[in-house]
Coordinates of C-alpha atoms in Angstrom, one line a residue:
X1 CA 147.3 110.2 46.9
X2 CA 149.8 110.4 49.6
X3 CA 147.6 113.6 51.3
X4 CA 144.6 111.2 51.1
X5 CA 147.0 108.3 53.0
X6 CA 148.0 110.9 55.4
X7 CA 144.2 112.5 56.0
X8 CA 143.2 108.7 56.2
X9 CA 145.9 108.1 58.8
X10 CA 145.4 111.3 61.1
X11 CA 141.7 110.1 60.8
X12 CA 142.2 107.1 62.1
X13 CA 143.9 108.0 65.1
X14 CA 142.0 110.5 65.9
X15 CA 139.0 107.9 66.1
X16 CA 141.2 105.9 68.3
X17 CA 142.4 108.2 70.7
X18 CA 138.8 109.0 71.4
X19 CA 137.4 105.4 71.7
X20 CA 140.3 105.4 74.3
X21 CA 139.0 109.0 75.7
X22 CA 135.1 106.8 75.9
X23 CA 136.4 103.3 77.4
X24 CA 138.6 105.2 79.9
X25 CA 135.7 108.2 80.8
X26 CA 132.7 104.7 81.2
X27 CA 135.7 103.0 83.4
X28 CA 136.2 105.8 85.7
X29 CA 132.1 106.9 85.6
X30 CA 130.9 103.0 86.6
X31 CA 134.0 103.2 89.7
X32 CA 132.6 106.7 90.7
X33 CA 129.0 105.0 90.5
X34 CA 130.1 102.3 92.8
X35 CA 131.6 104.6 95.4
X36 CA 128.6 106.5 95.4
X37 CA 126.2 103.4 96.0
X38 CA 128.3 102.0 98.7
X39 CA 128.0 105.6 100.0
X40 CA 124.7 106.0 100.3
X41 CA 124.6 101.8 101.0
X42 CA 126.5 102.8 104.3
X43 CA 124.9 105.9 105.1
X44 CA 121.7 103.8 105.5
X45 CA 122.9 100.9 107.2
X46 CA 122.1 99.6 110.6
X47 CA 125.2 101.1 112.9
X48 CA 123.9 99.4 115.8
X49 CA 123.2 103.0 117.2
X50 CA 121.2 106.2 116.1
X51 CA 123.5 109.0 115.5
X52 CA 120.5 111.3 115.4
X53 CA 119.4 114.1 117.6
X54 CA 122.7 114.1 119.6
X55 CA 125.4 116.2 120.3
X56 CA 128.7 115.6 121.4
X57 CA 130.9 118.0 123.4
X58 CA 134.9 117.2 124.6
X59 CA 135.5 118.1 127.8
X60 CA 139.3 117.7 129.8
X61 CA 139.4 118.6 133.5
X62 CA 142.8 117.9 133.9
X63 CA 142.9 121.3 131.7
X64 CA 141.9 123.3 134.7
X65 CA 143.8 121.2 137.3
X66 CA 141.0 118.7 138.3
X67 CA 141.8 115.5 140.2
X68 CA 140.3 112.2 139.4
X69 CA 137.7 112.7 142.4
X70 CA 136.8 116.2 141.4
X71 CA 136.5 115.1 137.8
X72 CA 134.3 112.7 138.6
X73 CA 132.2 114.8 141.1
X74 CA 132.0 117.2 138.3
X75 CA 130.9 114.8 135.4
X76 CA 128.3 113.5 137.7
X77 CA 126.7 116.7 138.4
X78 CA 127.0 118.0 134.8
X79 CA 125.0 115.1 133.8
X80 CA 122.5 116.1 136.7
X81 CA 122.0 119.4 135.5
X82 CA 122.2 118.6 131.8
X83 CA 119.6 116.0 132.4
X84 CA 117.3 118.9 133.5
X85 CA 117.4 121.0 130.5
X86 CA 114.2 120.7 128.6
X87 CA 114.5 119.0 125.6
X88 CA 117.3 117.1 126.9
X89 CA 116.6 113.1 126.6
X90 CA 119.3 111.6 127.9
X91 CA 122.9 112.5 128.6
X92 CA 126.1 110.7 129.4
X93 CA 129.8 110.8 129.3
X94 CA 132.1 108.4 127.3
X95 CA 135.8 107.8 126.7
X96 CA 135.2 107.3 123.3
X97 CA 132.8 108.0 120.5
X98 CA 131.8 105.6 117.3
X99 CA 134.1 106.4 114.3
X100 CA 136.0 108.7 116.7
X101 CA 139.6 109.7 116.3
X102 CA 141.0 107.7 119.8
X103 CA 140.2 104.1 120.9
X104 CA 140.8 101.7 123.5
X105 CA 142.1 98.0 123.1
X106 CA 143.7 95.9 125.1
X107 CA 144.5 91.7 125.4
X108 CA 141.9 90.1 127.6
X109 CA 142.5 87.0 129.5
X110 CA 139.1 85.2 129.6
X111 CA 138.1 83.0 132.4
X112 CA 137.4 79.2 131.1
X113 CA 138.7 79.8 127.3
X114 CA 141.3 78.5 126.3
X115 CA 143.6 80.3 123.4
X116 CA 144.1 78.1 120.0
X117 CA 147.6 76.6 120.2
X118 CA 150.0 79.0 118.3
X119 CA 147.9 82.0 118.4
X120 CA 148.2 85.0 120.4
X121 CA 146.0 86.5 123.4
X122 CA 142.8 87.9 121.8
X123 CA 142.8 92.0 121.6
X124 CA 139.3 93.5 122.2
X125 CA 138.4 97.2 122.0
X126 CA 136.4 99.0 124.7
X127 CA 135.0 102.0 126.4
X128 CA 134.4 103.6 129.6
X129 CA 131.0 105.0 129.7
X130 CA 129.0 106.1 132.5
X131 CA 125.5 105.1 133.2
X132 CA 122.5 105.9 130.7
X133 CA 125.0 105.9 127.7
X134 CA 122.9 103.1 125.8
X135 CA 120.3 104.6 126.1
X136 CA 121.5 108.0 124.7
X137 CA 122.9 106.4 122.0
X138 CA 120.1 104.0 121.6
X139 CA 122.1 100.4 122.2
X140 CA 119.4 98.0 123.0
X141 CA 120.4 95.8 126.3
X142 CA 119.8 92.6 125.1
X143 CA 120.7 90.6 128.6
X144 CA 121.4 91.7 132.1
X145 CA 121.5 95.8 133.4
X146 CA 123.0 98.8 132.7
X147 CA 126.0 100.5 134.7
X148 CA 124.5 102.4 138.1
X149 CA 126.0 104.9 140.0
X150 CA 126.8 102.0 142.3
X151 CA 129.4 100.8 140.1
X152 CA 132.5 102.4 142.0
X153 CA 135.9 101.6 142.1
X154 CA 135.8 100.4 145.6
X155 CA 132.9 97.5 144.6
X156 CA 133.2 94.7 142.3
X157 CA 134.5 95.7 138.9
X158 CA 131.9 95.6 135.6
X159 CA 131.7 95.0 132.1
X160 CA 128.7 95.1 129.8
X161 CA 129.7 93.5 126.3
X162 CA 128.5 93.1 123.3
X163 CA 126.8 90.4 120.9
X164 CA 130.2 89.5 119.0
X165 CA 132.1 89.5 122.3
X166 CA 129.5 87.1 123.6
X167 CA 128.9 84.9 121.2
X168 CA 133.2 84.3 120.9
X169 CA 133.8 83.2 124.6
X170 CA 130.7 81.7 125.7
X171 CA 129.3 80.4 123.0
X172 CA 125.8 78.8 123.8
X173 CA 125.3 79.9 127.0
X174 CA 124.8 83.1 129.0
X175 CA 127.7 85.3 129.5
X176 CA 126.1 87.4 132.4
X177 CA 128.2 86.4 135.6
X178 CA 131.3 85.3 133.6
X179 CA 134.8 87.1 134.3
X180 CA 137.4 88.1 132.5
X181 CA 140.5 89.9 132.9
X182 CA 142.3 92.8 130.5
X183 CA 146.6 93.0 130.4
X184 CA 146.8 96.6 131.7
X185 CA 144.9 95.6 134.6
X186 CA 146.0 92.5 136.3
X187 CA 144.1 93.6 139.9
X188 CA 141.2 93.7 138.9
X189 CA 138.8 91.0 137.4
X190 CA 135.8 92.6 135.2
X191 CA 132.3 90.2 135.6
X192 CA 129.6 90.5 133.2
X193 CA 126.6 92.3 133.9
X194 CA 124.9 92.8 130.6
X195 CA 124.9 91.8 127.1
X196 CA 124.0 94.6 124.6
X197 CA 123.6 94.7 120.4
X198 CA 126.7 94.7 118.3
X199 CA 127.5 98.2 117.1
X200 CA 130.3 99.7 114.9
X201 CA 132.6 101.6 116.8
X202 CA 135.8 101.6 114.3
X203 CA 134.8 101.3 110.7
X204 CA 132.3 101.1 108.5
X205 CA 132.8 98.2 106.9
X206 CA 133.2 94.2 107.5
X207 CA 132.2 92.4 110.3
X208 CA 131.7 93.3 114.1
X209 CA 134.9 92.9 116.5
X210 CA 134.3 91.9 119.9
X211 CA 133.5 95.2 122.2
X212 CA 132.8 95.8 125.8
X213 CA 132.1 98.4 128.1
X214 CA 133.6 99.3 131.2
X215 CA 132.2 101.6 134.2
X216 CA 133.5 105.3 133.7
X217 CA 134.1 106.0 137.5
X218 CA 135.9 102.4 137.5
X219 CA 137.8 103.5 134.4
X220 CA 137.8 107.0 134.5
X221 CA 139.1 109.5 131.8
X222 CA 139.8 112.9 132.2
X223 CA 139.4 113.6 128.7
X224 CA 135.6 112.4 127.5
X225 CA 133.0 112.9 125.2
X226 CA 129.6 114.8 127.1
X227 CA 126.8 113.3 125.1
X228 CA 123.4 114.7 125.0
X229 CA 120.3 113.6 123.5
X230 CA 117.7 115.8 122.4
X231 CA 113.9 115.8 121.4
X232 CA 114.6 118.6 118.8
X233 CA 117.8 119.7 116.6
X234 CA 121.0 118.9 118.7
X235 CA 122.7 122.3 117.7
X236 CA 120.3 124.5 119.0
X237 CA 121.3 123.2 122.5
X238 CA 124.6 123.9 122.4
X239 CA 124.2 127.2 124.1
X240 CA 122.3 126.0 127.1
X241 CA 124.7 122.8 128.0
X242 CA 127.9 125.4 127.7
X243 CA 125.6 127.9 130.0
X244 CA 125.6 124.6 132.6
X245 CA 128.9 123.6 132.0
X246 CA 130.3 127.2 132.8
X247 CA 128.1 127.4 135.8
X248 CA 130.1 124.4 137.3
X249 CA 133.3 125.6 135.9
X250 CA 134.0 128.7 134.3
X251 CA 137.2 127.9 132.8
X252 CA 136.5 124.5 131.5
X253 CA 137.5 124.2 128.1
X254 CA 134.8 122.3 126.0
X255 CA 136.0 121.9 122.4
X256 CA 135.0 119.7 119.3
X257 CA 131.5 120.6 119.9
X258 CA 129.6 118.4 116.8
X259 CA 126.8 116.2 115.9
X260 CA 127.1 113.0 116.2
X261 CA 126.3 112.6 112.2
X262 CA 128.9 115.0 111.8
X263 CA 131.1 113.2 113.3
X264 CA 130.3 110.2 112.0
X265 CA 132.2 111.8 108.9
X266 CA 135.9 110.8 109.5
X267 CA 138.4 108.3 107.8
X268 CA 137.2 105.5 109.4
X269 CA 133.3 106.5 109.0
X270 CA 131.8 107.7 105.6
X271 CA 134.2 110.3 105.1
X272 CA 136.4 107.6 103.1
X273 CA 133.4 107.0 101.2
X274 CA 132.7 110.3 100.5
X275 CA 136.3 111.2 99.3
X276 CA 136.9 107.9 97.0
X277 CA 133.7 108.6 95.5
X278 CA 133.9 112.6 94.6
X279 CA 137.5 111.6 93.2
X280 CA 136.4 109.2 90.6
X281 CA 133.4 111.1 90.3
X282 CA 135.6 114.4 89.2
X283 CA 137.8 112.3 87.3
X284 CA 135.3 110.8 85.4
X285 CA 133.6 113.6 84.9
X286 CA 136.7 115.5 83.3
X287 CA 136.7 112.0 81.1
X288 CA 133.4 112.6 79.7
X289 CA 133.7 116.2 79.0
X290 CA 137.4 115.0 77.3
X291 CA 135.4 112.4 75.5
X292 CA 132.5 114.2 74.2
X293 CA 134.8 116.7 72.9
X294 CA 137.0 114.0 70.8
X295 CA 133.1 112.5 69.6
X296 CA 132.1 116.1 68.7
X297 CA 135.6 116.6 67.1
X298 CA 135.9 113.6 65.2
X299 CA 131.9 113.7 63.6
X300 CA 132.9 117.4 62.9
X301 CA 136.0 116.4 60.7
X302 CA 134.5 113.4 59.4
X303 CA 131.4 115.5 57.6
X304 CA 134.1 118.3 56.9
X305 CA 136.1 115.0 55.1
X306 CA 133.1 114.1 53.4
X307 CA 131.0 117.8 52.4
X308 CA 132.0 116.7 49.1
X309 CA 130.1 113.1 49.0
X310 CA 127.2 114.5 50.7
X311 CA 126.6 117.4 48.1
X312 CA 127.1 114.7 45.2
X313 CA 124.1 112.4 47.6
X314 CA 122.2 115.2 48.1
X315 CA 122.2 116.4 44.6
X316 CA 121.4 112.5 44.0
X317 CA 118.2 112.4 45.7
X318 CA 119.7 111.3 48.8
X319 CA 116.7 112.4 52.0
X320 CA 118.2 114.4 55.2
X321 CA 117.3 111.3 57.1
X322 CA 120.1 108.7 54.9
X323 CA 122.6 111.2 55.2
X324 CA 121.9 112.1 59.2
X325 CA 122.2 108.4 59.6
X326 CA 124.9 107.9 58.2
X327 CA 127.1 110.3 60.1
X328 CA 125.3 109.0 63.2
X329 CA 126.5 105.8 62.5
X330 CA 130.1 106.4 62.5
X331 CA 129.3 107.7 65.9
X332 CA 127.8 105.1 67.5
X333 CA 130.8 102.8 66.3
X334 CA 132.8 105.0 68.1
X335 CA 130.8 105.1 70.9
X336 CA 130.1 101.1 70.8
X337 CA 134.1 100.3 70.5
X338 CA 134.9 102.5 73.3
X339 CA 132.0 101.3 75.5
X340 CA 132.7 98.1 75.3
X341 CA 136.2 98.5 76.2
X342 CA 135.5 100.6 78.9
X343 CA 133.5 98.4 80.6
X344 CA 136.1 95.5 80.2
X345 CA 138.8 98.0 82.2
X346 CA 135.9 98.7 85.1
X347 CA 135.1 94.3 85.1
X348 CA 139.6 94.6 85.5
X349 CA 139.5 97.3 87.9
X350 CA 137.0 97.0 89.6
X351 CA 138.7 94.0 92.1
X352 CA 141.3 96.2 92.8
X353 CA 138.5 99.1 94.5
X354 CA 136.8 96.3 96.1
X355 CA 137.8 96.8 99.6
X356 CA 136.3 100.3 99.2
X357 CA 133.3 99.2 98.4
X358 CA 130.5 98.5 100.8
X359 CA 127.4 96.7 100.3
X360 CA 127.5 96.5 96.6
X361 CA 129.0 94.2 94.8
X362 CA 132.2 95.2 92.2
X363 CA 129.8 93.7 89.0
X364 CA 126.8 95.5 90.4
X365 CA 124.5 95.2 87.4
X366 CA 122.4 98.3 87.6
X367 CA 126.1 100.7 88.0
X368 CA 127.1 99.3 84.5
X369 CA 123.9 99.8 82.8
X370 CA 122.9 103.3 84.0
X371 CA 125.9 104.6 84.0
X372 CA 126.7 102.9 80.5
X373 CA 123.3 103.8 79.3
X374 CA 124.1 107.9 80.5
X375 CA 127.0 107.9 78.7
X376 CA 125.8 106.7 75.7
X377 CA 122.8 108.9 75.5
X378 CA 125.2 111.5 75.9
X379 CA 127.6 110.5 73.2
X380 CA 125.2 110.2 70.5
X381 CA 124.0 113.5 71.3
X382 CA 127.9 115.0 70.8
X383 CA 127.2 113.1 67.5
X384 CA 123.6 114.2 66.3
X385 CA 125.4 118.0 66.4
X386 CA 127.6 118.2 63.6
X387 CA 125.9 115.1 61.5
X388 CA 122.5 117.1 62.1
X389 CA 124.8 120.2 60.5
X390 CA 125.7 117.7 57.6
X391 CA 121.9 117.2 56.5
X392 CA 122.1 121.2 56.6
X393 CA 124.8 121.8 53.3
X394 CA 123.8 123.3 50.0
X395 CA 124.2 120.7 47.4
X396 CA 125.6 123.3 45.3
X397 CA 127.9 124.9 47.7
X398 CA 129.0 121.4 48.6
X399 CA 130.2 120.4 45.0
X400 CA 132.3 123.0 44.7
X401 CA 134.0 122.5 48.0
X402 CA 137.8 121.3 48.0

């Protein structure tokens, strides 16, 4: 009697330990499947750009001793030449790249607003670019023109902005003409010449800061980004802008050569994404294999338990069929208990992984079902195994059995 209590017991826990093994494999499975949605959620969401078809090379002049003028001088005639390849789009020269490791901001004093009482100057991020850049990275222009070659540091000083930055300090009206100033330049007021569309430039998710754009040979940066649009696969034209690059200056270093969807794959672009959702993904998947096992183990020792009852129902009359489903359905309470508490854990944890999610909602209907209905499938099948092996004993053999 006591062996029986203590078989009972050990039986018992081992059915509990795996309905925790099933509710925590689900909770980790429906996470990874709502990393993976936002994933692919944000890989096809309007950036405000088209990362496609270009190429993005680093260039520093100040490596080889360059001044400002002879940096300048030799950005404008890379972009000449460059511009000549065939094949070659567009090309043009930028401080900064979307989802790029390096960014400018800065507090802007804008003419006519007036800051909210107890709040601080409003910080905006920006770029110095040089003309053509919207068009190489496909930014519509909305209102107004593009930067020209024109826009020098001895003329009046520009700014194209975007949709958010309008819309904030000139609401209702047209913001081409309007000035504005930033803190780190007090000389030098920046007027509006163009509006373009919002686009992300720091992260993937929420909504669109305000952004504007500054001329490159008003703003200019030794260290840039050469960008290059192409009518055909960007890498295959790496060769031939180094070959013009080296023909203007031998030694010029050029370094994180990549595309821009490559490099669209950093902590604040989908690289996040990508990472949170291959580390649920691995963890749940080591929780499924850990709970299949536990299903597989605890059918097994429940039809080793019971040989004895099914002889004595097989050697009743009892059909393959009654006995398979009744092993099955120890199973599938198994598999319903830990189910049902697993999705209760991802409905808990899921507000907690919220701000990693993008574009799908936490309670995202079709991630519980699939992944709930997957699991399941693949449960009862680590059942159906050793009760399908039940239906399989020799009444006879089984009768005798201890």
């Amino acid at each position: 009697m006591a062996g029986r209590t203590m078989t009972g017991s050990r039986s018992r826990l081992r059915t509990t330990l795996v309905v925790v093994q099933v509710a925590g494999s689900l909770m980790l499975l429906i996470v990874a499947g709502l990393m993976m949605r936002s994933l692919d959620y944000a890989q096809r969401s309007d950036l405000g750009f088209d990362p496609r078809h270009v190429l993005n090379l680093t260039l520093n002049p100040n490596e080889i001793g360059y001044s400002k003028q002879q940096g300048l001088q030799f950005y404008n005639q890379l972009l000449e030449r460059i511009e000549g390849i065939p094949g070659v789009a567009s090309a043009s020269v930028a401080f900064s790249v979307p989802m790029g490791y390096y960014n400018n901001t800065d507090w802007v004093e804008v003419h006519g607003y007036e800051v909210p009482r107890g709040t601080a100057a409003p910080i905006v991020g920006y770029n110095a670019v040089t003309p053509g850049y919207f068009r190489t990275m496909a930014i519509p222009l909305l209102e107004g023109r593009d930067f020209t070659k024109a826009d020098v540091p001895d003329s009046q000083w520009v700014a194209i902005v975007n949709e958010a930055m309008a819309r904030k300090f000139w609401p209702m009206q047209s913001a081409i003409g309007r000035e504005f100033h930033v803190a780190s330049d007090r000389v030098h007021s920046l007027r509006i010449i163009g509006v373009v569309k919002n686009s992300r430039t720091t992260g993937m998710v929420g909504p669109i800061r305000e952004y504007f754009y500054q001329s490159f040979a008003q703003e200019y940066s030794s260290l840039a980004v050469l960008q290059v649009r192409t009518t055909f696969a960007p890498e295959a034209m790496s060769g031939s802008i180094r070959s013009q690059i080296a023909s203007l200056a031998p030694t010029m270093p050029v370094f994180d050569v990549h595309t821009m969807l490559e490099d669209l794959y950093t902590l604040s672009g989908f690289l996040l994404f990508e990472l949170a959702a291959a580390l649920a993904g691995i963890l749940g998947g080591l929780g499924l294999i850990l709970a299949l096992v536990g299903v597989f183990g605890v059918i097994s020792f429940t039809v080793s338990q019971r040989t004895n009852e099914i002889g004595i129902r097989m050697a009743m009359g009892a059909a393959q069929s009654s006995i398979l489903g009744m092993i099955l359905r120890q199973g599938v309470w198994i598999i319903s208990g830990g189910v049902a508490a697993g999705v209760l854990l991802a409905l808990a944890i899921s507000r907690l992984v919220a701000n990693f999610i993008y574009g799908v909602s936490p309670y995202d209907p079709l991630t519980y079902v699939s992944v709930t209905a997957i699991l399941g499938i693949v449960a009862l099948l680590a059942c159906y195994f050793p009760a399908r092996r039940a239906t399989l004993v020799d009444p006879m053999i089984a009768l005798r059995y201890e």
